[in-house]
Coordinates of C-alpha atoms in Angstrom, one line a residue:
M92 CA 133.4 -43.1 92.6
A93 CA 134.6 -46.8 93.2
F94 CA 137.7 -46.7 95.1
M95 CA 139.1 -49.6 96.8
A96 CA 138.3 -49.8 100.6
S97 CA 141.0 -48.6 103.0
P98 CA 142.0 -50.7 105.9
S99 CA 140.7 -47.8 108.2
P100 CA 138.2 -45.1 107.1
R101 CA 140.1 -42.5 109.2
R102 CA 143.7 -43.5 109.7
H103 CA 146.0 -46.3 108.4
A104 CA 147.7 -48.5 110.8
P105 CA 151.2 -47.6 112.1
L106 CA 154.2 -49.0 110.4
P107 CA 154.9 -52.6 111.5
P108 CA 157.8 -53.3 113.9
P109 CA 161.2 -53.8 112.3
R110 CA 161.3 -57.2 110.3
H111 CA 163.8 -59.7 111.3
H112 CA 165.0 -60.5 107.7
R113 CA 168.1 -58.7 106.3
R114 CA 167.4 -55.1 105.4
T115 CA 168.9 -53.6 102.2
L116 CA 169.7 -50.2 101.7
S117 CA 166.9 -49.8 98.9
S118 CA 164.3 -51.3 101.2
T119 CA 165.2 -48.9 104.0
L120 CA 165.0 -46.0 101.8
V121 CA 161.5 -47.1 100.5
D122 CA 160.2 -47.4 104.1
E123 CA 161.5 -44.1 105.0
T124 CA 159.7 -42.6 101.8
V125 CA 156.4 -44.5 102.7
A126 CA 156.7 -43.0 106.2
A127 CA 157.2 -39.4 104.9
A128 CA 154.4 -39.9 102.5
A129 CA 152.1 -41.2 105.0
A130 CA 152.6 -38.0 107.2
L131 CA 151.5 -35.9 104.3
V132 CA 148.6 -38.1 103.4
H133 CA 147.3 -38.1 106.8
K134 CA 147.6 -34.4 107.0
W135 CA 145.3 -34.1 103.9
H136 CA 143.1 -37.2 104.6
P137 CA 140.0 -36.6 102.5
E138 CA 137.7 -37.1 105.4
D139 CA 139.9 -34.9 107.8
A140 CA 141.3 -32.0 105.8
P141 CA 142.2 -28.9 107.8
G142 CA 139.2 -26.7 107.8
G143 CA 137.6 -28.6 105.1
G144 CA 139.8 -26.5 102.6
S145 CA 141.5 -27.5 99.3
L146 CA 145.0 -28.5 98.9
F147 CA 145.4 -26.8 95.6
L148 CA 142.9 -23.9 95.7
D149 CA 143.9 -22.7 99.1
A150 CA 147.7 -23.2 98.6
A151 CA 149.8 -20.1 99.2
A152 CA 152.6 -19.2 96.8
G153 CA 154.9 -22.0 96.2
D154 CA 157.9 -22.8 98.1
D155 CA 161.3 -23.5 96.4
D156 CA 160.2 -26.9 95.9
G157 CA 156.8 -26.3 94.5
G158 CA 154.6 -26.1 97.7
E159 CA 152.6 -28.4 99.4
P160 CA 150.5 -29.5 96.4
Q161 CA 153.7 -30.6 94.5
R162 CA 155.0 -32.4 97.7
F163 CA 151.6 -34.2 97.9
L164 CA 151.8 -35.3 94.1
R165 CA 155.4 -36.6 94.7
A166 CA 154.3 -38.4 97.8
A167 CA 151.6 -40.1 95.8
A168 CA 154.1 -41.1 93.1
D169 CA 156.3 -42.3 95.7
L170 CA 153.7 -44.5 97.3
H171 CA 153.1 -45.8 93.8
R172 CA 156.8 -46.7 93.2
A173 CA 156.8 -48.3 96.8
M174 CA 154.0 -50.6 95.7
L175 CA 155.8 -51.7 92.7
F176 CA 159.0 -52.3 94.7
F177 CA 157.3 -54.4 97.2
A178 CA 155.3 -56.3 94.6
S179 CA 158.7 -57.0 92.7
D180 CA 160.7 -58.3 95.6
A181 CA 158.9 -60.5 98.1
S182 CA 162.0 -60.5 100.4
T183 CA 161.4 -56.8 101.0
N184 CA 157.7 -57.0 101.7
G185 CA 157.7 -59.2 104.9
S186 CA 156.2 -62.5 105.3
D187 CA 152.6 -61.0 105.7
G188 CA 153.1 -58.5 102.8
S189 CA 152.6 -55.6 105.2
G190 CA 154.6 -53.2 103.2
L191 CA 152.6 -53.6 100.0
I192 CA 149.2 -53.5 101.9
Q193 CA 150.3 -50.3 103.7
A194 CA 151.7 -48.5 100.7
Q195 CA 148.5 -49.5 98.8
A196 CA 146.2 -48.3 101.5
L197 CA 148.0 -44.9 101.7
L198 CA 147.9 -44.6 97.9
E199 CA 144.2 -45.2 97.9
T200 CA 143.8 -42.5 100.5
A201 CA 146.0 -40.2 98.4
M202 CA 143.9 -40.8 95.3
R203 CA 140.7 -40.1 97.3
R204 CA 142.2 -36.8 98.1
L205 CA 143.2 -36.1 94.5
D206 CA 139.8 -37.0 93.4
L207 CA 138.2 -34.5 95.8
E208 CA 140.7 -31.8 94.5
L209 CA 139.8 -32.7 91.0
Q210 CA 136.1 -32.1 91.8
L211 CA 136.9 -28.8 93.2
L212 CA 139.1 -27.7 90.4
L213 CA 136.6 -28.6 87.8
S214 CA 133.4 -27.3 89.5
D215 CA 133.6 -23.7 88.2
D216 CA 133.2 -23.5 84.3
V217 CA 134.7 -19.9 84.3
D218 CA 137.9 -20.5 86.3
A219 CA 138.5 -24.2 85.3
T220 CA 140.6 -23.3 82.3
R221 CA 142.7 -20.9 84.5
R222 CA 143.4 -23.9 86.6
S223 CA 144.4 -26.2 83.8
S224 CA 148.1 -26.6 85.2
S225 CA 146.7 -27.8 88.4
I226 CA 144.1 -29.9 86.8
R227 CA 146.7 -31.4 84.6
A228 CA 149.1 -32.4 87.4
V229 CA 146.2 -34.0 89.4
A230 CA 144.9 -36.0 86.3
K231 CA 148.5 -37.1 85.4
A232 CA 149.2 -38.3 89.0
M233 CA 145.9 -40.2 89.1
M234 CA 146.5 -41.8 85.6
A235 CA 150.0 -42.6 86.4
A236 CA 149.0 -44.4 89.6
G237 CA 146.4 -46.6 87.7
Y238 CA 143.4 -44.5 88.7
G239 CA 142.5 -43.3 85.3
R240 CA 139.1 -44.5 85.2
E241 CA 138.2 -42.6 88.4
C242 CA 140.0 -39.6 87.1
V243 CA 138.0 -39.6 83.8
A244 CA 134.7 -40.3 85.4
T245 CA 135.1 -37.3 87.8
F246 CA 136.3 -35.2 84.9
K247 CA 133.2 -36.0 82.8
S248 CA 130.7 -35.7 85.6
R249 CA 132.0 -32.1 86.6
R250 CA 132.5 -30.7 83.3
R251 CA 129.1 -31.9 82.0
A252 CA 127.6 -30.0 84.9
A253 CA 129.8 -26.9 84.5
L254 CA 129.1 -26.9 80.7
S255 CA 125.4 -27.2 81.3
A256 CA 125.4 -24.3 83.8
A257 CA 127.2 -22.1 81.2
L258 CA 124.8 -22.9 78.5
H259 CA 121.9 -22.3 80.9
R260 CA 123.3 -18.8 81.5
L261 CA 123.7 -18.3 77.8
L262 CA 120.3 -19.5 76.7
G263 CA 118.2 -18.3 79.6
F264 CA 116.7 -21.9 80.0
P265 CA 118.4 -25.2 81.0
P266 CA 119.7 -27.4 78.1
L267 CA 118.1 -30.7 77.7
P268 CA 119.9 -33.5 79.5
G269 CA 120.2 -36.4 77.2
P270 CA 120.6 -37.1 73.4
G271 CA 117.2 -38.7 73.1
D272 CA 115.5 -35.8 74.6
H273 CA 116.7 -33.2 72.2
H274 CA 114.7 -34.2 69.1
H275 CA 111.6 -35.4 71.0
H276 CA 111.3 -32.1 73.1
M277 CA 112.2 -29.5 70.3
H278 CA 109.9 -31.1 67.8
K279 CA 107.0 -30.9 70.3
L280 CA 107.3 -27.1 70.4
S281 CA 105.1 -25.0 68.2
W282 CA 106.3 -22.4 65.8
D283 CA 105.2 -19.4 68.2
Q284 CA 107.1 -21.2 71.1
L285 CA 110.3 -21.4 68.9
D286 CA 110.0 -18.0 67.5
G287 CA 109.1 -16.3 70.6
T288 CA 111.7 -17.4 73.1
V289 CA 113.8 -20.3 72.0
I290 CA 115.2 -19.0 68.6
P291 CA 116.1 -15.6 69.9
S292 CA 117.9 -17.0 72.9
W293 CA 119.5 -19.6 70.6
L294 CA 120.8 -17.0 68.2
A295 CA 122.5 -15.1 71.1
A296 CA 123.9 -18.3 72.8
A297 CA 124.7 -20.9 70.1
P298 CA 127.5 -18.8 68.2
A299 CA 129.2 -18.2 71.6
A300 CA 128.9 -21.8 72.5
F301 CA 130.3 -23.1 69.2
T302 CA 133.0 -20.4 68.9
S303 CA 134.0 -20.0 72.4
L304 CA 132.5 -22.3 75.0
F305 CA 133.1 -25.5 73.3
P306 CA 136.7 -24.6 72.2
A307 CA 137.6 -23.6 75.6
E308 CA 136.3 -26.9 76.9
K309 CA 138.4 -28.7 74.2
R310 CA 141.4 -26.9 75.3
L311 CA 140.9 -27.9 78.9
C312 CA 140.5 -31.5 78.1
D313 CA 143.6 -31.5 75.9
A314 CA 145.6 -29.9 78.7
A315 CA 144.3 -32.3 81.3
F316 CA 145.1 -35.3 79.2
S317 CA 148.0 -34.1 77.3
G318 CA 149.8 -37.3 77.8
D319 CA 147.2 -39.2 75.7
A320 CA 145.4 -37.3 73.0
S321 CA 142.8 -40.1 72.4
V322 CA 141.8 -39.9 76.1
G323 CA 141.4 -36.1 75.8
D324 CA 139.4 -36.5 72.6
A325 CA 137.1 -39.1 74.2
V326 CA 136.5 -37.2 77.3
F327 CA 135.7 -34.1 75.4
A328 CA 133.2 -36.0 73.1
A329 CA 131.6 -37.3 76.2
V330 CA 131.4 -33.9 78.1
A331 CA 130.2 -31.7 75.1
S332 CA 128.8 -33.7 72.4
D333 CA 125.2 -34.0 73.9
H334 CA 125.1 -30.4 74.6
A335 CA 126.3 -29.5 71.0
A336 CA 123.5 -32.0 69.8
G337 CA 121.0 -30.1 71.9
L338 CA 121.8 -26.8 70.3
L339 CA 121.7 -28.5 66.7
A340 CA 118.3 -29.8 67.5
V341 CA 116.9 -26.4 67.9
A342 CA 118.0 -25.6 64.3
E343 CA 116.5 -28.9 63.0
A344 CA 113.2 -28.1 64.8
L345 CA 113.2 -24.7 63.1
A346 CA 113.7 -26.2 59.5
A347 CA 110.9 -28.7 60.4
R348 CA 108.6 -25.9 61.5
A349 CA 109.3 -23.4 58.8
R350 CA 106.8 -25.1 56.2
R351 CA 107.8 -22.7 53.5
A352 CA 106.0 -19.9 55.2
P353 CA 107.4 -16.7 53.8
E354 CA 106.8 -14.8 57.2
R355 CA 109.2 -17.3 58.8
L356 CA 111.9 -17.0 56.3
F357 CA 114.0 -14.5 58.3
R358 CA 114.3 -16.6 61.4
V359 CA 115.5 -19.5 59.1
L360 CA 118.1 -17.2 57.5
D361 CA 119.2 -16.0 60.9
V362 CA 119.8 -19.5 62.0
H363 CA 121.4 -20.5 58.7
D364 CA 123.9 -17.5 59.1
A365 CA 124.6 -18.4 62.6
L366 CA 125.2 -22.1 61.6
T367 CA 127.5 -21.4 58.7
A368 CA 129.5 -18.8 60.6
S369 CA 130.1 -21.2 63.5
L370 CA 130.6 -24.4 61.5
P371 CA 134.5 -24.0 61.1
A372 CA 134.8 -23.6 64.9
L373 CA 132.5 -26.4 65.6
L374 CA 134.3 -28.8 63.1
S375 CA 137.8 -27.7 64.5
V376 CA 137.0 -28.9 68.1
F377 CA 134.6 -31.9 67.3
G378 CA 136.5 -33.1 64.2
S379 CA 135.4 -33.2 60.6
G380 CA 136.1 -36.8 59.8
D381 CA 133.5 -39.6 59.2
G382 CA 133.6 -40.7 62.8
S383 CA 132.4 -37.4 64.3
E384 CA 128.7 -37.6 65.0
V385 CA 128.6 -33.8 65.9
A386 CA 130.0 -33.0 62.6
A387 CA 127.8 -35.1 60.7
R388 CA 124.8 -33.7 62.5
A389 CA 126.0 -30.1 62.1
A390 CA 126.3 -30.6 58.5
L391 CA 122.9 -32.2 58.3
A392 CA 121.4 -29.3 60.3
V393 CA 122.9 -26.8 57.8
A394 CA 121.5 -28.7 54.9
K395 CA 118.0 -28.9 56.5
V396 CA 118.0 -25.2 57.4
G397 CA 119.3 -24.3 53.9
D398 CA 116.5 -26.5 52.2
A399 CA 113.9 -24.8 54.3
A400 CA 115.1 -21.4 53.2
R401 CA 115.4 -22.4 49.6
G402 CA 112.0 -24.0 49.7
T403 CA 110.3 -20.9 51.3
L404 CA 111.8 -18.7 48.6
G405 CA 110.8 -20.9 46.0
G406 CA 107.2 -21.0 47.5
L407 CA 107.3 -17.1 47.5
E408 CA 108.2 -17.0 43.9
A409 CA 105.4 -19.5 43.1
A410 CA 102.9 -17.6 45.1
I411 CA 103.7 -14.3 43.2
R412 CA 103.3 -16.1 40.0
K413 CA 100.0 -17.6 41.0
E414 CA 98.5 -14.4 42.4
P415 CA 95.2 -13.7 40.3
S416 CA 96.0 -11.3 37.5
K417 CA 92.5 -10.0 37.8
G418 CA 93.1 -8.6 41.2
T419 CA 93.9 -5.1 40.6
A420 CA 94.1 -1.9 42.9
A421 CA 91.5 0.8 42.9
G422 CA 92.4 4.0 41.1
G423 CA 95.6 2.5 39.7
A424 CA 97.2 2.6 43.2
V425 CA 100.3 0.6 44.5
H426 CA 99.0 -2.9 44.8
P427 CA 99.4 -4.6 48.3
L428 CA 101.5 -7.3 46.4
T429 CA 103.9 -4.7 45.3
R430 CA 104.3 -3.1 48.7
Y431 CA 104.7 -6.3 50.7
V432 CA 107.1 -8.1 48.1
M433 CA 109.4 -4.9 48.0
N434 CA 109.5 -4.7 51.7
Y435 CA 110.3 -8.3 51.9
L436 CA 113.0 -7.9 49.3
V437 CA 114.5 -4.9 51.2
F438 CA 114.9 -7.2 54.2
L439 CA 116.1 -10.2 52.1
A440 CA 118.9 -8.1 50.7
D441 CA 120.5 -7.8 54.1
Y442 CA 121.1 -11.5 54.0
S443 CA 123.0 -11.3 50.7
H444 CA 126.0 -13.2 52.0
G445 CA 123.9 -16.1 53.5
L446 CA 121.9 -16.3 50.2
A447 CA 125.2 -16.7 48.4
L448 CA 125.9 -19.7 50.5
L449 CA 122.5 -20.9 49.9
Y450 CA 122.6 -20.8 46.1
D451 CA 126.4 -21.1 45.5
D452 CA 126.0 -24.8 44.5
D453 CA 122.9 -24.4 42.2
S454 CA 123.3 -20.9 40.9
D455 CA 122.9 -22.2 37.4
S456 CA 119.4 -22.9 38.1
F457 CA 118.6 -19.2 38.8
S458 CA 120.2 -17.9 35.6
D459 CA 117.7 -15.9 33.4
S460 CA 117.8 -16.8 29.7
D461 CA 117.2 -13.1 28.8
E462 CA 120.2 -11.9 30.5
Q463 CA 123.7 -11.8 28.9
A464 CA 125.4 -12.9 32.2
S465 CA 124.2 -14.8 35.1
P466 CA 124.1 -12.7 38.4
P467 CA 125.8 -13.7 41.5
P468 CA 124.0 -16.5 43.5
S469 CA 122.8 -14.0 46.2
S470 CA 121.4 -11.6 43.7
S471 CA 119.9 -14.3 41.4
I472 CA 117.0 -15.3 43.7
I473 CA 116.3 -11.6 44.4
H474 CA 116.3 -10.9 40.6
R475 CA 114.0 -13.8 40.1
L476 CA 111.5 -12.6 42.8
V477 CA 111.4 -9.1 41.6
T478 CA 111.1 -10.3 38.1
A479 CA 108.1 -12.4 39.1
L480 CA 106.6 -9.3 40.7
L481 CA 107.1 -7.1 37.6
G482 CA 105.7 -9.7 35.5
K483 CA 102.6 -10.1 37.7
L484 CA 102.1 -6.2 37.6
E485 CA 102.1 -6.2 33.8
A486 CA 99.4 -9.0 33.8
K487 CA 97.3 -7.0 36.4
A488 CA 97.7 -3.9 34.3
G489 CA 96.0 -5.6 31.4
S490 CA 92.9 -6.3 33.6
Y491 CA 92.0 -2.6 33.7
R492 CA 89.3 -1.6 31.1
E493 CA 90.8 1.9 30.7
V494 CA 94.2 1.9 29.0
A495 CA 95.1 5.2 30.9
L496 CA 94.3 3.4 34.3
S497 CA 96.5 0.5 33.2
Y498 CA 99.4 2.7 32.4
L499 CA 98.9 4.6 35.6
F500 CA 98.9 1.4 37.5
L501 CA 102.2 0.6 36.0
A502 CA 103.6 3.9 36.6
N503 CA 102.6 4.0 40.2
N504 CA 103.8 0.3 41.0
T505 CA 107.1 0.6 39.0
S506 CA 107.8 4.0 40.8
Y507 CA 107.3 2.3 44.1
V508 CA 109.6 -0.4 43.1
V509 CA 112.3 2.1 42.0
R510 CA 111.8 4.0 45.3
K511 CA 112.2 1.1 47.6
V512 CA 115.3 0.1 45.7
A513 CA 116.7 3.6 45.8
G514 CA 116.0 3.7 49.6
S515 CA 118.0 0.5 50.3
G516 CA 121.7 0.4 49.7
E517 CA 121.8 -3.5 50.0
L518 CA 119.0 -4.0 47.6
R519 CA 120.4 -1.6 45.1
G520 CA 123.7 -3.1 45.4
V521 CA 122.2 -6.6 44.7
L522 CA 120.1 -5.4 41.7
G523 CA 122.7 -3.1 40.3
D524 CA 122.7 0.6 39.3
D525 CA 121.9 -0.3 35.7
W526 CA 118.8 -2.3 36.6
A527 CA 117.6 0.5 38.9
E528 CA 118.1 3.1 36.1
E529 CA 116.2 0.8 33.6
Q530 CA 113.2 0.6 35.8
G531 CA 113.3 4.3 36.4
D532 CA 113.2 4.8 32.6
K533 CA 110.2 2.4 32.3
A534 CA 108.4 4.4 35.0
T535 CA 109.0 7.6 33.1
A536 CA 107.6 5.9 29.9
H537 CA 104.5 4.7 31.6
V538 CA 103.7 8.1 32.6
A539 CA 104.2 9.3 29.1
V540 CA 101.7 6.6 27.8
Y541 CA 99.3 7.3 30.7
V542 CA 99.1 11.0 29.7
R543 CA 98.4 10.4 26.0
A544 CA 95.7 7.8 27.0
A545 CA 94.2 10.0 29.7
W546 CA 94.1 13.2 27.8
G547 CA 93.8 11.7 24.3
K548 CA 90.3 12.8 23.8
V549 CA 91.0 16.3 24.8
M550 CA 94.1 16.3 22.5
T551 CA 92.0 15.1 19.6
S552 CA 89.2 17.6 20.2
L553 CA 91.9 20.4 20.3
G554 CA 92.9 19.4 16.8
G555 CA 95.1 16.4 17.2
G556 CA 98.7 17.0 16.5
G557 CA 98.0 20.4 15.1
G558 CA 98.6 23.7 16.6
G559 CA 94.9 24.3 17.8
G560 CA 93.2 24.7 14.5
G561 CA 90.0 26.4 13.9
E562 CA 88.1 23.3 13.3
A563 CA 87.9 22.5 17.1
D564 CA 84.4 22.4 18.6
P565 CA 84.5 24.6 21.8
A566 CA 81.8 22.7 23.5
A567 CA 83.4 19.3 22.6
V568 CA 86.8 20.5 23.9
E569 CA 85.3 21.8 27.1
A570 CA 83.2 18.4 27.7
A571 CA 86.4 16.5 26.9
V572 CA 88.4 18.4 29.6
M573 CA 85.7 18.1 32.2
E574 CA 85.3 14.4 31.5
A575 CA 89.2 13.7 31.7
V576 CA 89.3 15.6 35.1
G577 CA 86.3 13.8 36.5
V578 CA 87.7 10.3 35.7
Q579 CA 91.1 11.1 37.1
E580 CA 89.8 12.7 40.3
Q581 CA 89.3 9.1 41.5
W582 CA 92.8 7.9 40.6
V583 CA 95.8 8.0 42.8
A584 CA 99.4 8.4 42.6
A585 CA 102.0 6.3 44.4
D586 CA 103.6 9.2 46.3
E587 CA 104.0 12.8 45.9
E588 CA 106.9 12.6 43.6
T589 CA 105.0 10.4 41.3
G590 CA 102.0 12.6 41.5
E591 CA 104.1 15.7 40.7
A592 CA 105.6 13.7 37.7
L593 CA 102.0 12.9 36.5
R594 CA 100.7 16.5 36.8
K595 CA 103.7 18.0 35.3
A596 CA 103.5 15.6 32.1
A597 CA 99.7 16.4 31.8
A598 CA 100.1 20.0 32.2
A599 CA 103.1 20.0 29.5
A600 CA 100.9 18.1 27.0
V601 CA 97.5 19.7 27.5
V602 CA 97.9 23.5 28.8
P603 CA 99.9 24.9 25.9
K604 CA 97.4 23.6 23.4
Y605 CA 94.4 24.7 25.2
R606 CA 96.0 28.1 25.7
M607 CA 96.3 28.3 21.8
F608 CA 92.6 27.0 21.4
Y609 CA 91.5 29.6 24.0
R610 CA 93.1 32.5 22.1
R611 CA 90.7 31.6 19.2
H612 CA 87.5 30.5 20.9
G613 CA 87.7 32.0 24.4
A614 CA 84.4 33.6 24.3
A615 CA 82.7 30.3 23.6
V616 CA 84.1 28.4 26.6
R617 CA 83.9 28.9 30.4
L618 CA 87.2 27.3 31.1
T619 CA 90.4 29.5 30.9
P620 CA 93.9 28.1 30.5
G621 CA 94.4 29.0 34.1
D622 CA 91.4 26.8 35.2
V623 CA 92.7 23.9 33.1
A624 CA 96.0 24.1 34.7
A625 CA 94.5 24.4 38.2
M626 CA 92.4 21.4 37.8
I627 CA 95.4 19.4 36.5
A628 CA 97.4 20.6 39.6
A629 CA 94.7 19.4 41.7
L630 CA 94.9 15.8 40.6
F631 CA 97.1 13.2 42.4
G632 CA 97.5 15.0 45.7
G633 CA 95.1 17.9 45.6
P634 CA 93.0 18.7 48.9
L635 CA 90.1 16.6 47.6
Q636 CA 92.3 13.8 46.7
R637 CA 94.1 13.7 50.1
R638 CA 90.8 13.7 51.9
Q639 CA 89.7 10.7 49.8
Q640 CA 92.8 8.9 50.5
E641 CA 92.6 9.3 54.3
D642 CA 89.0 8.1 54.2
R643 CA 89.8 5.1 52.2
P644 CA 90.6 1.9 54.4
N645 CA 94.1 0.5 54.1
P646 CA 93.9 -2.9 52.3
S647 CA 97.3 -3.9 53.7
G648 CA 96.5 -3.2 57.3
D649 CA 100.1 -1.9 58.2
G650 CA 101.0 0.6 55.4
D651 CA 104.5 1.0 54.1
H652 CA 106.8 0.3 57.1
P653 CA 110.2 -0.6 55.8
T654 CA 111.5 -0.9 59.4
R655 CA 109.0 -3.7 60.0
R656 CA 109.1 -7.2 58.4
P657 CA 106.3 -7.6 56.1
R658 CA 103.4 -9.8 57.2
V659 CA 103.6 -11.7 54.0
Q660 CA 100.8 -14.2 55.1
Q661 CA 98.3 -11.6 54.1
L662 CA 99.7 -11.3 50.6
F663 CA 97.9 -14.2 49.0
T664 CA 94.7 -14.7 51.0

């Protein structure tokens, strides 16, 4: 702090002897005022304060006139007026200017004391706002006495340090010191470093900083420099702008590291949600005009994170559409693509509000020409992704040689999609009840086609659409039944509910006709209607089927865990 040197580092010289020029009433009163102020300044000399205490922090409840802190502030103001008085009338200042010199020296000492008090008042980031009245009084006194530069420098230094300490506690690691360090340091971090420690801490700290810490700092600056709003704004910018830029640099680094990787999207959406929620508070304290660097950087950070999220979702859609159609699942099972994408969409639906903000400006680009009305922006991208999935499943189904297995695959995968939507209130709300019911109807239709294809040879051998006519060949019928059962023993159902639907539909189509056939040709065949019903009942979940499924390795590596984020990087390898 560059204060002017006092005549003595410890005590000012005593008052000079009475002057010989004619005294006026005004000069006598000024001399008395200076003498009274000198006594108080000496008592609270910055280098000899009683017990090293604080004039403001240690003051007891105020007297009738405001207590000693207020008396000290009045003394400082009196000294400043005395200087002006002596400077304006040479006849009152003595031939050697001793009156002005003494008043100036005392004022310098008083300002050093007030600067020390300001440092003490501003040091604690928690209590500083509670001391705003004292801080305002000290700042006002220093500014009025011509020590505004020193006051502002102390305020900036102390509040930067206090704000840094507060952010350190929130983040768990020290914030970066300078504006040039933010971008350089953050962009050196790997994704694992960002995702493992930095982003989780940022998500907990940044919203609190933007909505609470910075506004409180702005209120303190406004209160301290209430006499000049431009000074308060400039001081706040100097105190907080670098720290705000450091927090925004984390979001920028995240956007740069996301690289359209689907497994990183949820971190990107978390940061986007936090930024958009905090943006109004941030703009209210840093300003939203063209001259606000923080506001411009915040808007750019939101845009970068939003672009990263949209790019990732677009990349995911493209990856689904580019998935090889020939890559089927053994036995018509639920394909890993279906499992992972649906788990992904369950989590994505939790971000419906953020997705609406992401796609609000360009929602028209996500309207489906086959739909009568465009869905809301948040649902549009989810509709688009699930439509891409269902289209790819249709293509994969066409790669099976057996028609029955093709429709079993569709029944299983469509049922899985329906079940995931039903199990997620958010996802069902996004896609809509009508959509969910339509897909449920499609799954039922796929089961019906599957039964006709899987048991078609049996039905034909039984006499087609007739009532089990006498032209049926018992040996051919029995062989057809054994063949159908043998083939389907290696096929699987998506879940027990789907398996039950498959067995029930097959039994309803086959067993009544076989029973009619058995009444006429029972002596010529070994299989009774009960045997056929039992064989159908053993499919898709019987003891043998379950053992085979337990022995079969899981191609996805993590099963179906809706409480865990899908490892989407395994989808397209």
